[in-house]
Amino acid sequence: MSKLPIDVPKEKLQQVRMDMYRKVQREKRTKKRIFSGAIAFLFCLSFLFSIRVSPTIASHVAKIPGFQAIVSAVVRDKGIQDIVDNEYYEEINVTKSKNGLSLTLQGVIADHTGLVLFYEADASSDISKLNLEEVQLFQGDKKIEGGGSFDGITINQTRISSSVEYDFVEPFDYTSKDFKAVFHFKDKDKGNIEITVPFTLQNEIAKEKIFTANQTVNVGGQKFTITQIRRSPLEMALDIEVDEANTMEILSFDDIEVVMQDGERRKSKRHPLYKNVREGKYTLYLESNYFHNPESLKIIIGAVHAVPKGKDFIEVDFGTKEVLSKPDYFDWDISVTQQDVSVAIDTRAESRFLLLTDAIKEDGTRLALKDANVSQDEQYVIETTQFEDYDGKAKIYINYFFNPIGEDIELNIPLK
């Protein structure tokens, strides 16, 4: 996973949240790679249906050079299948080489919510000594902030077939379609290798489809409203507002799914975006159904998690490195060292992460987030959050805690 810039606090905050979320999800699954080439892409289309139906066929085809990532994309995200079927994927096929390393940017999927780069790298020497450290994306000469996510480490491979995924916090402006991607590799023998690949998008960017929902849900006396549904090729977004009169702080909506008319389910994608800290506005992201036109959407929410209001934070003193208070339900050990706050979560606990990324100083201003990471041993998952230099007291808000107040909620929302 790439290092994340901190130039724009809002984007940094969301990117670190997503970064932490992805790191935790690696315990459950290995991130699959995405690939598509010019000839291989056209040829493999005939395999896609059988790939979706038969994991056995998929496992065999994935071993063929040039097929691995497109197979992974189709298996990982049903919305990618729709993009391929509807020819929204855009071929680029630009190759640049440096220090014996050849990199081909094979294609792009771009919309207002994100951008995915599909690439392949090959080398004349042992590529297992090569790590991808960072991928910078520029629109013209302007760097796109927020960072992309990718697999950085190669093990026992002769080539890399993968992707870089950018999730945009705000709708992206494609006024200019001229881009360049700068890949920063580190070779154990050759040192740093930087490869710049310019590309220009030719296709029209699909317009977002927005539907007003305004459907209110009451879960155990706690209310929230799905205000609108926004659909783009790469993802579907559900905008949610929480009732101010609630007595509990809703922290998470887990296992969100949309049931298609044929019974197929589109599932959650990236971690929810919290638009405003404790202002009760959320955005949930799912696999896209952009290229379908159902009359209604059946939405399933696996669980709504909440804790009592006023008991959704821990308080620490960075000056004395002490924990001043924590909620009664919070049983785990907390340590404060310099500007880091670490929590040791028992691996047997149902709350496997807390997302302690929001902090407020004594004077009410935000304590800036610098970094966050998750590590694990046999007994504990260690979540560590690093903030800016500060030697006073701060409240650090809990953004996730396993405490379901409602489960298996089904909604039918008309699309008009």
Short mmCIF file of C-alpha atoms in Angstrom, two decimals:
data_model
loop_
_atom_site.label_atom_id
_atom_site.label_comp_id
_atom_site.label_asym_id
_atom_site.label_seq_id
_atom_site.Cartn_x
_atom_site.Cartn_y
_atom_site.Cartn_z
CA MET A 1 0.00 0.00 0.00
CA SER A 2 1.32 3.40 -0.88
CA LYS A 3 2.40 6.12 1.47
CA LEU A 4 -0.21 8.84 1.60
CA PRO A 5 0.36 12.59 1.22
CA ILE A 6 -1.11 14.97 3.81
CA ASP A 7 -1.51 18.11 1.76
CA VAL A 8 -5.31 18.13 1.97
CA PRO A 9 -6.58 17.14 5.43
CA LYS A 10 -10.03 15.99 4.29
CA GLU A 11 -8.66 13.74 1.58
CA LYS A 12 -5.85 12.52 3.83
CA LEU A 13 -8.35 11.58 6.52
CA GLN A 14 -10.51 9.58 4.16
CA GLN A 15 -7.56 7.91 2.44
CA VAL A 16 -6.04 6.79 5.75
CA ARG A 17 -9.40 5.40 6.81
CA MET A 18 -9.61 3.41 3.61
CA ASP A 19 -5.95 2.40 3.93
CA MET A 20 -6.53 1.03 7.43
CA TYR A 21 -9.72 -0.71 6.34
CA ARG A 22 -7.94 -2.43 3.44
CA LYS A 23 -5.11 -3.55 5.72
CA VAL A 24 -7.59 -5.18 8.09
CA GLN A 25 -9.46 -6.81 5.23
CA ARG A 26 -6.23 -8.57 4.20
CA GLU A 27 -6.84 -10.89 7.15
CA LYS A 28 -9.97 -12.12 5.38
CA ARG A 29 -8.80 -12.17 1.79
CA THR A 30 -5.81 -11.47 -0.41
CA LYS A 31 -6.27 -8.48 -2.66
CA LYS A 32 -6.71 -9.70 -6.20
CA ARG A 33 -4.92 -8.09 -9.09
CA ILE A 34 -6.49 -6.56 -12.19
CA PHE A 35 -4.99 -6.75 -15.69
CA SER A 36 -6.03 -6.19 -19.23
CA GLY A 37 -4.02 -6.11 -22.45
CA ALA A 38 -4.89 -5.26 -26.02
CA ILE A 39 -5.00 -8.70 -27.70
CA ALA A 40 -5.47 -10.65 -24.48
CA PHE A 41 -8.37 -8.41 -23.49
CA LEU A 42 -10.31 -9.10 -26.69
CA PHE A 43 -9.56 -12.81 -26.57
CA CYS A 44 -10.50 -13.29 -22.94
CA LEU A 45 -13.94 -11.73 -23.31
CA SER A 46 -15.24 -15.08 -24.55
CA PHE A 47 -14.13 -16.62 -21.27
CA LEU A 48 -15.81 -14.15 -18.95
CA PHE A 49 -19.13 -15.86 -18.55
CA SER A 50 -17.55 -19.24 -17.78
CA ILE A 51 -15.12 -17.52 -15.42
CA ARG A 52 -17.97 -16.04 -13.40
CA VAL A 53 -19.79 -19.38 -13.34
CA SER A 54 -16.81 -21.67 -12.73
CA PRO A 55 -14.07 -20.84 -10.18
CA THR A 56 -12.20 -23.90 -11.49
CA ILE A 57 -11.97 -22.43 -14.99
CA ALA A 58 -11.01 -19.08 -13.48
CA SER A 59 -8.14 -20.63 -11.53
CA HIS A 60 -6.74 -22.26 -14.66
CA VAL A 61 -7.14 -19.23 -16.92
CA ALA A 62 -5.58 -16.97 -14.29
CA LYS A 63 -2.29 -18.85 -14.72
CA ILE A 64 -2.03 -17.78 -18.36
CA PRO A 65 0.04 -14.59 -18.85
CA GLY A 66 -2.23 -11.70 -19.66
CA PHE A 67 -5.38 -13.19 -18.11
CA GLN A 68 -4.71 -13.01 -14.38
CA ALA A 69 -5.98 -9.56 -13.59
CA ILE A 70 -9.04 -9.45 -15.81
CA VAL A 71 -10.15 -12.70 -14.20
CA SER A 72 -9.53 -11.24 -10.75
CA ALA A 73 -11.44 -8.09 -11.67
CA VAL A 74 -14.50 -9.99 -12.81
CA VAL A 75 -14.47 -12.26 -9.75
CA ARG A 76 -13.78 -9.43 -7.31
CA ASP A 77 -16.30 -6.86 -8.51
CA LYS A 78 -19.48 -7.56 -10.49
CA GLY A 79 -19.54 -3.93 -11.60
CA ILE A 80 -16.29 -4.54 -13.52
CA GLN A 81 -18.05 -7.29 -15.44
CA ASP A 82 -20.66 -4.73 -16.51
CA ILE A 83 -17.95 -2.27 -17.53
CA VAL A 84 -16.32 -4.90 -19.74
CA ASP A 85 -19.64 -6.02 -21.23
CA ASN A 86 -20.62 -2.44 -22.04
CA GLU A 87 -17.20 -1.51 -23.49
CA TYR A 88 -16.57 1.26 -20.98
CA TYR A 89 -13.03 0.02 -20.35
CA GLU A 90 -10.61 2.19 -22.35
CA GLU A 91 -7.47 0.69 -23.87
CA ILE A 92 -4.25 2.73 -23.60
CA ASN A 93 -1.37 0.34 -24.43
CA VAL A 94 1.57 2.69 -23.85
CA THR A 95 4.91 1.10 -22.93
CA LYS A 96 7.87 2.81 -21.25
CA SER A 97 11.14 1.21 -20.15
CA LYS A 98 13.97 2.09 -17.78
CA ASN A 99 16.90 0.19 -16.24
CA GLY A 100 15.75 -3.12 -17.74
CA LEU A 101 12.19 -2.71 -16.49
CA SER A 102 9.38 -2.46 -19.04
CA LEU A 103 5.99 -1.15 -17.97
CA THR A 104 2.85 -1.14 -20.11
CA LEU A 105 -0.18 0.92 -19.12
CA GLN A 106 -2.79 -1.25 -20.74
CA GLY A 107 -6.05 0.42 -19.93
CA VAL A 108 -8.09 2.71 -17.73
CA ILE A 109 -11.54 2.86 -16.19
CA ALA A 110 -12.44 6.43 -15.28
CA ASP A 111 -15.53 8.07 -13.87
CA HIS A 112 -16.31 10.88 -11.44
CA THR A 113 -15.86 8.64 -8.38
CA GLY A 114 -12.53 7.03 -9.21
CA LEU A 115 -9.94 5.93 -11.71
CA VAL A 116 -8.34 2.51 -12.16
CA LEU A 117 -5.05 2.00 -14.00
CA PHE A 118 -4.36 -1.48 -15.40
CA TYR A 119 -0.70 -2.23 -16.04
CA GLU A 120 1.87 -4.95 -16.59
CA ALA A 121 5.57 -4.76 -15.67
CA ASP A 122 8.26 -7.13 -16.92
CA ALA A 123 12.00 -7.20 -16.40
CA SER A 124 15.04 -8.88 -17.88
CA SER A 125 16.19 -9.82 -14.37
CA ASP A 126 14.58 -11.27 -11.26
CA ILE A 127 11.46 -9.18 -10.67
CA SER A 128 10.93 -10.70 -7.21
CA LYS A 129 13.45 -8.14 -5.92
CA LEU A 130 11.23 -5.30 -7.13
CA ASN A 131 8.73 -3.42 -4.97
CA LEU A 132 6.25 -0.79 -6.10
CA GLU A 133 6.59 2.02 -3.56
CA GLU A 134 4.27 4.72 -4.91
CA VAL A 135 2.19 5.67 -7.94
CA GLN A 136 1.61 9.38 -8.51
CA LEU A 137 -1.17 10.50 -10.83
CA PHE A 138 -1.10 13.88 -12.57
CA GLN A 139 -3.77 15.67 -14.54
CA GLY A 140 -1.67 17.84 -16.80
CA ASP A 141 0.99 19.16 -14.43
CA LYS A 142 -1.25 19.05 -11.34
CA LYS A 143 -0.76 16.16 -8.96
CA ILE A 144 -3.95 14.41 -7.90
CA GLU A 145 -3.93 14.26 -4.13
CA GLY A 146 -5.22 11.44 -1.98
CA GLY A 147 -3.05 8.57 -3.17
CA GLY A 148 -3.86 5.33 -4.92
CA SER A 149 -4.01 1.80 -3.55
CA PHE A 150 -2.08 -1.10 -5.06
CA ASP A 151 -0.12 -4.24 -4.29
CA GLY A 152 3.47 -3.20 -3.68
CA ILE A 153 5.34 -6.44 -3.07
CA THR A 154 6.20 -9.09 -5.64
CA ILE A 155 7.15 -12.59 -4.53
CA ASN A 156 8.56 -15.24 -6.86
CA GLN A 157 7.19 -13.61 -9.99
CA THR A 158 8.62 -12.93 -13.42
CA ARG A 159 6.10 -10.19 -14.19
CA ILE A 160 3.58 -7.99 -12.43
CA SER A 161 0.02 -7.79 -13.72
CA SER A 162 -1.97 -5.51 -11.48
CA SER A 163 -3.85 -2.26 -11.05
CA VAL A 164 -3.78 1.03 -9.18
CA GLU A 165 -7.10 2.25 -7.78
CA TYR A 166 -7.92 5.88 -6.99
CA ASP A 167 -11.06 6.66 -4.98
CA PHE A 168 -12.07 10.33 -5.15
CA VAL A 169 -13.57 12.08 -2.13
CA GLU A 170 -15.33 14.66 -4.32
CA PRO A 171 -16.59 14.23 -7.92
CA PHE A 172 -13.56 14.49 -10.20
CA ASP A 173 -13.39 17.12 -12.92
CA TYR A 174 -12.27 15.76 -16.31
CA THR A 175 -11.96 19.19 -17.94
CA SER A 176 -8.55 18.00 -19.09
CA LYS A 177 -8.17 14.38 -20.19
CA ASP A 178 -4.38 14.52 -20.35
CA PHE A 179 -2.77 12.49 -17.56
CA LYS A 180 0.49 10.91 -16.58
CA ALA A 181 1.18 8.14 -14.09
CA VAL A 182 4.55 8.04 -12.34
CA PHE A 183 5.47 4.59 -11.01
CA HIS A 184 8.11 4.53 -8.29
CA PHE A 185 9.77 1.12 -7.97
CA LYS A 186 12.58 0.07 -5.67
CA ASP A 187 14.87 -2.74 -6.76
CA LYS A 188 17.03 -4.40 -4.09
CA ASP A 189 19.98 -4.43 -6.50
CA LYS A 190 19.39 -1.45 -8.81
CA GLY A 191 17.86 1.00 -6.34
CA ASN A 192 15.04 3.38 -7.28
CA ILE A 193 13.43 3.15 -10.72
CA GLU A 194 10.94 5.81 -11.81
CA ILE A 195 8.82 5.27 -14.93
CA THR A 196 6.48 7.97 -16.25
CA VAL A 197 3.65 6.97 -18.58
CA PRO A 198 1.61 9.75 -20.23
CA PHE A 199 -1.87 8.96 -21.51
CA THR A 200 -4.93 10.77 -22.83
CA LEU A 201 -8.49 9.60 -22.29
CA GLN A 202 -10.55 9.55 -25.48
CA ASN A 203 -13.92 8.27 -24.32
CA GLU A 204 -16.69 10.35 -22.83
CA ILE A 205 -16.90 10.14 -19.04
CA ALA A 206 -20.19 8.60 -17.98
CA LYS A 207 -22.54 10.95 -16.17
CA GLU A 208 -23.59 10.09 -12.64
CA LYS A 209 -27.17 8.90 -12.24
CA ILE A 210 -28.74 10.47 -9.14
CA PHE A 211 -32.02 9.36 -7.59
CA THR A 212 -33.78 10.98 -4.64
CA ALA A 213 -34.76 8.34 -2.09
CA ASN A 214 -35.70 10.07 1.20
CA GLN A 215 -36.52 6.76 2.87
CA THR A 216 -36.35 6.78 6.68
CA VAL A 217 -35.52 3.68 8.70
CA ASN A 218 -36.19 3.16 12.43
CA VAL A 219 -33.85 0.66 14.09
CA GLY A 220 -34.41 0.19 17.80
CA GLY A 221 -35.65 3.77 18.13
CA GLN A 222 -32.67 5.15 16.19
CA LYS A 223 -33.54 6.75 12.86
CA PHE A 224 -31.60 7.35 9.68
CA THR A 225 -32.62 8.39 6.18
CA ILE A 226 -31.25 7.26 2.84
CA THR A 227 -31.43 10.63 1.11
CA GLN A 228 -30.18 9.76 -2.37
CA ILE A 229 -28.63 7.03 -4.49
CA ARG A 230 -25.80 7.95 -6.86
CA ARG A 231 -24.70 5.48 -9.52
CA SER A 232 -21.49 5.59 -11.58
CA PRO A 233 -19.74 2.84 -13.58
CA LEU A 234 -17.21 2.07 -10.82
CA GLU A 235 -19.50 2.20 -7.81
CA MET A 236 -22.91 2.94 -6.36
CA ALA A 237 -23.17 5.38 -3.45
CA LEU A 238 -25.89 5.60 -0.80
CA ASP A 239 -25.99 8.97 0.99
CA ILE A 240 -27.35 8.69 4.53
CA GLU A 241 -28.30 11.25 7.18
CA VAL A 242 -28.82 10.30 10.84
CA ASP A 243 -31.60 11.79 12.98
CA GLU A 244 -30.24 14.38 15.42
CA ALA A 245 -32.70 13.20 18.09
CA ASN A 246 -31.13 9.75 18.28
CA THR A 247 -29.87 8.71 21.71
CA MET A 248 -27.15 6.52 20.20
CA GLU A 249 -24.27 7.35 17.89
CA ILE A 250 -24.51 5.22 14.76
CA LEU A 251 -20.97 4.18 13.89
CA SER A 252 -21.32 1.72 11.05
CA PHE A 253 -23.57 0.11 8.48
CA ASP A 254 -22.13 -3.35 7.83
CA ASP A 255 -22.53 -5.84 4.97
CA ILE A 256 -24.54 -3.61 2.67
CA GLU A 257 -25.91 -5.34 -0.43
CA VAL A 258 -28.15 -4.48 -3.34
CA VAL A 259 -30.19 -7.36 -4.75
CA MET A 260 -30.54 -7.27 -8.53
CA GLN A 261 -33.72 -8.32 -10.33
CA ASP A 262 -32.22 -11.72 -11.15
CA GLY A 263 -31.25 -12.26 -7.50
CA GLU A 264 -27.57 -11.41 -7.95
CA ARG A 265 -26.13 -9.32 -5.13
CA ARG A 266 -23.90 -6.26 -5.38
CA LYS A 267 -21.83 -5.85 -2.20
CA SER A 268 -19.95 -3.21 -0.25
CA LYS A 269 -16.74 -1.83 -1.75
CA ARG A 270 -14.57 0.74 -0.01
CA HIS A 271 -14.94 1.90 3.57
CA PRO A 272 -17.81 4.33 4.20
CA LEU A 273 -17.07 8.04 3.87
CA TYR A 274 -17.93 10.07 6.96
CA LYS A 275 -18.59 13.47 5.40
CA ASN A 276 -18.56 15.37 8.69
CA VAL A 277 -17.26 14.23 12.05
CA ARG A 278 -20.23 13.46 14.29
CA GLU A 279 -22.63 15.39 12.10
CA GLY A 280 -24.44 12.24 11.09
CA LYS A 281 -23.72 12.15 7.37
CA TYR A 282 -22.37 9.01 5.73
CA THR A 283 -21.84 7.63 2.27
CA LEU A 284 -21.87 3.87 1.70
CA TYR A 285 -20.23 2.43 -1.43
CA LEU A 286 -21.27 -0.71 -3.30
CA GLU A 287 -20.43 -2.54 -6.48
CA SER A 288 -21.99 -0.65 -9.35
CA ASN A 289 -25.17 -1.54 -11.22
CA TYR A 290 -24.83 1.54 -13.45
CA PHE A 291 -25.54 -0.30 -16.70
CA HIS A 292 -28.78 -1.78 -15.38
CA ASN A 293 -32.06 0.13 -15.24
CA PRO A 294 -34.24 -1.46 -12.55
CA GLU A 295 -37.51 0.16 -11.47
CA SER A 296 -36.47 -0.22 -7.82
CA LEU A 297 -33.57 -1.27 -5.65
CA LYS A 298 -33.75 -3.83 -2.88
CA ILE A 299 -31.16 -2.86 -0.28
CA ILE A 300 -30.08 -5.18 2.53
CA ILE A 301 -28.18 -3.84 5.56
CA GLY A 302 -26.53 -6.67 7.44
CA ALA A 303 -26.15 -4.74 10.69
CA VAL A 304 -26.29 -1.24 12.15
CA HIS A 305 -23.76 -0.67 14.94
CA ALA A 306 -24.15 2.07 17.54
CA VAL A 307 -22.98 3.12 21.01
CA PRO A 308 -24.53 5.55 23.50
CA LYS A 309 -24.03 9.20 22.62
CA GLY A 310 -21.30 10.82 24.67
CA LYS A 311 -19.56 7.45 25.04
CA ASP A 312 -18.02 7.24 21.62
CA PHE A 313 -14.51 8.46 22.39
CA ILE A 314 -11.44 7.93 24.53
CA GLU A 315 -9.60 10.85 26.12
CA VAL A 316 -5.82 10.98 26.37
CA ASP A 317 -3.14 13.41 27.50
CA PHE A 318 -0.24 13.43 25.06
CA GLY A 319 1.80 15.54 27.47
CA THR A 320 1.74 12.98 30.28
CA LYS A 321 1.15 10.02 27.93
CA GLU A 322 -1.88 8.94 29.96
CA VAL A 323 -5.32 7.60 29.15
CA LEU A 324 -7.74 9.88 30.99
CA SER A 325 -11.01 8.10 30.24
CA LYS A 326 -12.60 5.46 28.06
CA PRO A 327 -16.13 4.03 27.70
CA ASP A 328 -17.26 1.29 30.05
CA TYR A 329 -17.67 -1.15 27.13
CA PHE A 330 -14.08 -0.57 25.98
CA ASP A 331 -12.11 -3.50 27.45
CA TRP A 332 -8.84 -3.28 25.55
CA ASP A 333 -5.48 -1.88 26.60
CA ILE A 334 -4.56 1.57 25.29
CA SER A 335 -1.05 3.00 25.22
CA VAL A 336 -0.02 6.58 24.48
CA THR A 337 3.55 7.19 23.31
CA GLN A 338 4.68 10.51 21.85
CA GLN A 339 1.95 11.26 19.31
CA ASP A 340 0.82 7.66 18.85
CA VAL A 341 -2.24 5.99 20.31
CA SER A 342 -2.21 2.18 20.15
CA VAL A 343 -4.96 -0.26 21.05
CA ALA A 344 -4.39 -3.99 21.50
CA ILE A 345 -7.56 -5.75 20.35
CA ASP A 346 -7.93 -9.43 21.21
CA THR A 347 -8.06 -11.48 18.01
CA ARG A 348 -11.12 -13.26 19.40
CA ALA A 349 -13.06 -10.00 19.68
CA GLU A 350 -15.78 -9.24 17.14
CA SER A 351 -14.55 -5.64 16.82
CA ARG A 352 -11.37 -6.14 14.84
CA PHE A 353 -10.66 -2.46 14.27
CA LEU A 354 -11.74 0.91 15.69
CA LEU A 355 -10.64 3.53 13.12
CA LEU A 356 -9.41 6.04 15.71
CA THR A 357 -8.75 8.67 13.05
CA ASP A 358 -10.75 11.64 14.37
CA ALA A 359 -9.37 13.66 17.27
CA ILE A 360 -10.31 17.01 18.83
CA LYS A 361 -8.00 19.15 21.00
CA GLU A 362 -9.04 20.87 24.22
CA ASP A 363 -9.74 24.10 22.33
CA GLY A 364 -12.16 22.33 19.99
CA THR A 365 -9.91 22.32 16.93
CA ARG A 366 -9.02 19.18 15.01
CA LEU A 367 -5.85 17.28 15.89
CA ALA A 368 -4.40 16.48 12.49
CA LEU A 369 -3.93 12.84 11.51
CA LYS A 370 -0.53 11.82 10.15
CA ASP A 371 -0.66 8.05 9.71
CA ALA A 372 -2.36 4.86 10.80
CA ASN A 373 -1.54 1.20 10.57
CA VAL A 374 -2.61 -2.23 11.74
CA SER A 375 -0.36 -5.12 12.75
CA GLN A 376 -1.12 -8.51 14.23
CA ASP A 377 0.41 -11.27 16.28
CA GLU A 378 -1.16 -14.50 17.52
CA GLN A 379 -3.07 -12.81 20.33
CA TYR A 380 -3.73 -9.21 19.33
CA VAL A 381 -4.52 -6.91 16.46
CA ILE A 382 -2.58 -3.72 17.17
CA GLU A 383 -4.16 -0.56 15.75
CA THR A 384 -1.82 2.43 15.94
CA THR A 385 -2.80 5.98 15.00
CA GLN A 386 -0.28 8.82 14.76
CA PHE A 387 -1.29 12.46 15.12
CA GLU A 388 0.54 15.77 14.73
CA ASP A 389 2.87 17.03 17.46
CA TYR A 390 0.74 18.06 20.43
CA ASP A 391 1.34 17.85 24.17
CA GLY A 392 -2.15 18.49 25.50
CA LYS A 393 -5.41 16.62 26.04
CA ALA A 394 -7.52 15.29 23.19
CA LYS A 395 -10.70 13.32 22.57
CA ILE A 396 -10.19 10.53 20.05
CA TYR A 397 -13.43 9.29 18.53
CA ILE A 398 -14.26 5.63 17.93
CA ASN A 399 -15.47 5.23 14.35
CA TYR A 400 -16.29 1.54 14.55
CA PHE A 401 -17.40 -0.77 17.35
CA PHE A 402 -19.23 -4.07 17.08
CA ASN A 403 -22.56 -3.47 18.83
CA PRO A 404 -25.47 -4.29 16.51
CA ILE A 405 -28.76 -2.52 17.29
CA GLY A 406 -30.43 -3.93 14.17
CA GLU A 407 -29.65 -6.71 11.70
CA ASP A 408 -30.80 -7.96 8.29
CA ILE A 409 -32.75 -4.84 7.38
CA GLU A 410 -34.44 -4.95 3.94
CA LEU A 411 -35.54 -1.85 2.01
CA ASN A 412 -37.19 -1.42 -1.37
CA ILE A 413 -36.49 1.96 -2.93
CA PRO A 414 -38.15 2.99 -6.20
CA LEU A 415 -35.95 4.61 -8.84
CA LYS A 416 -37.91 7.35 -10.58
#
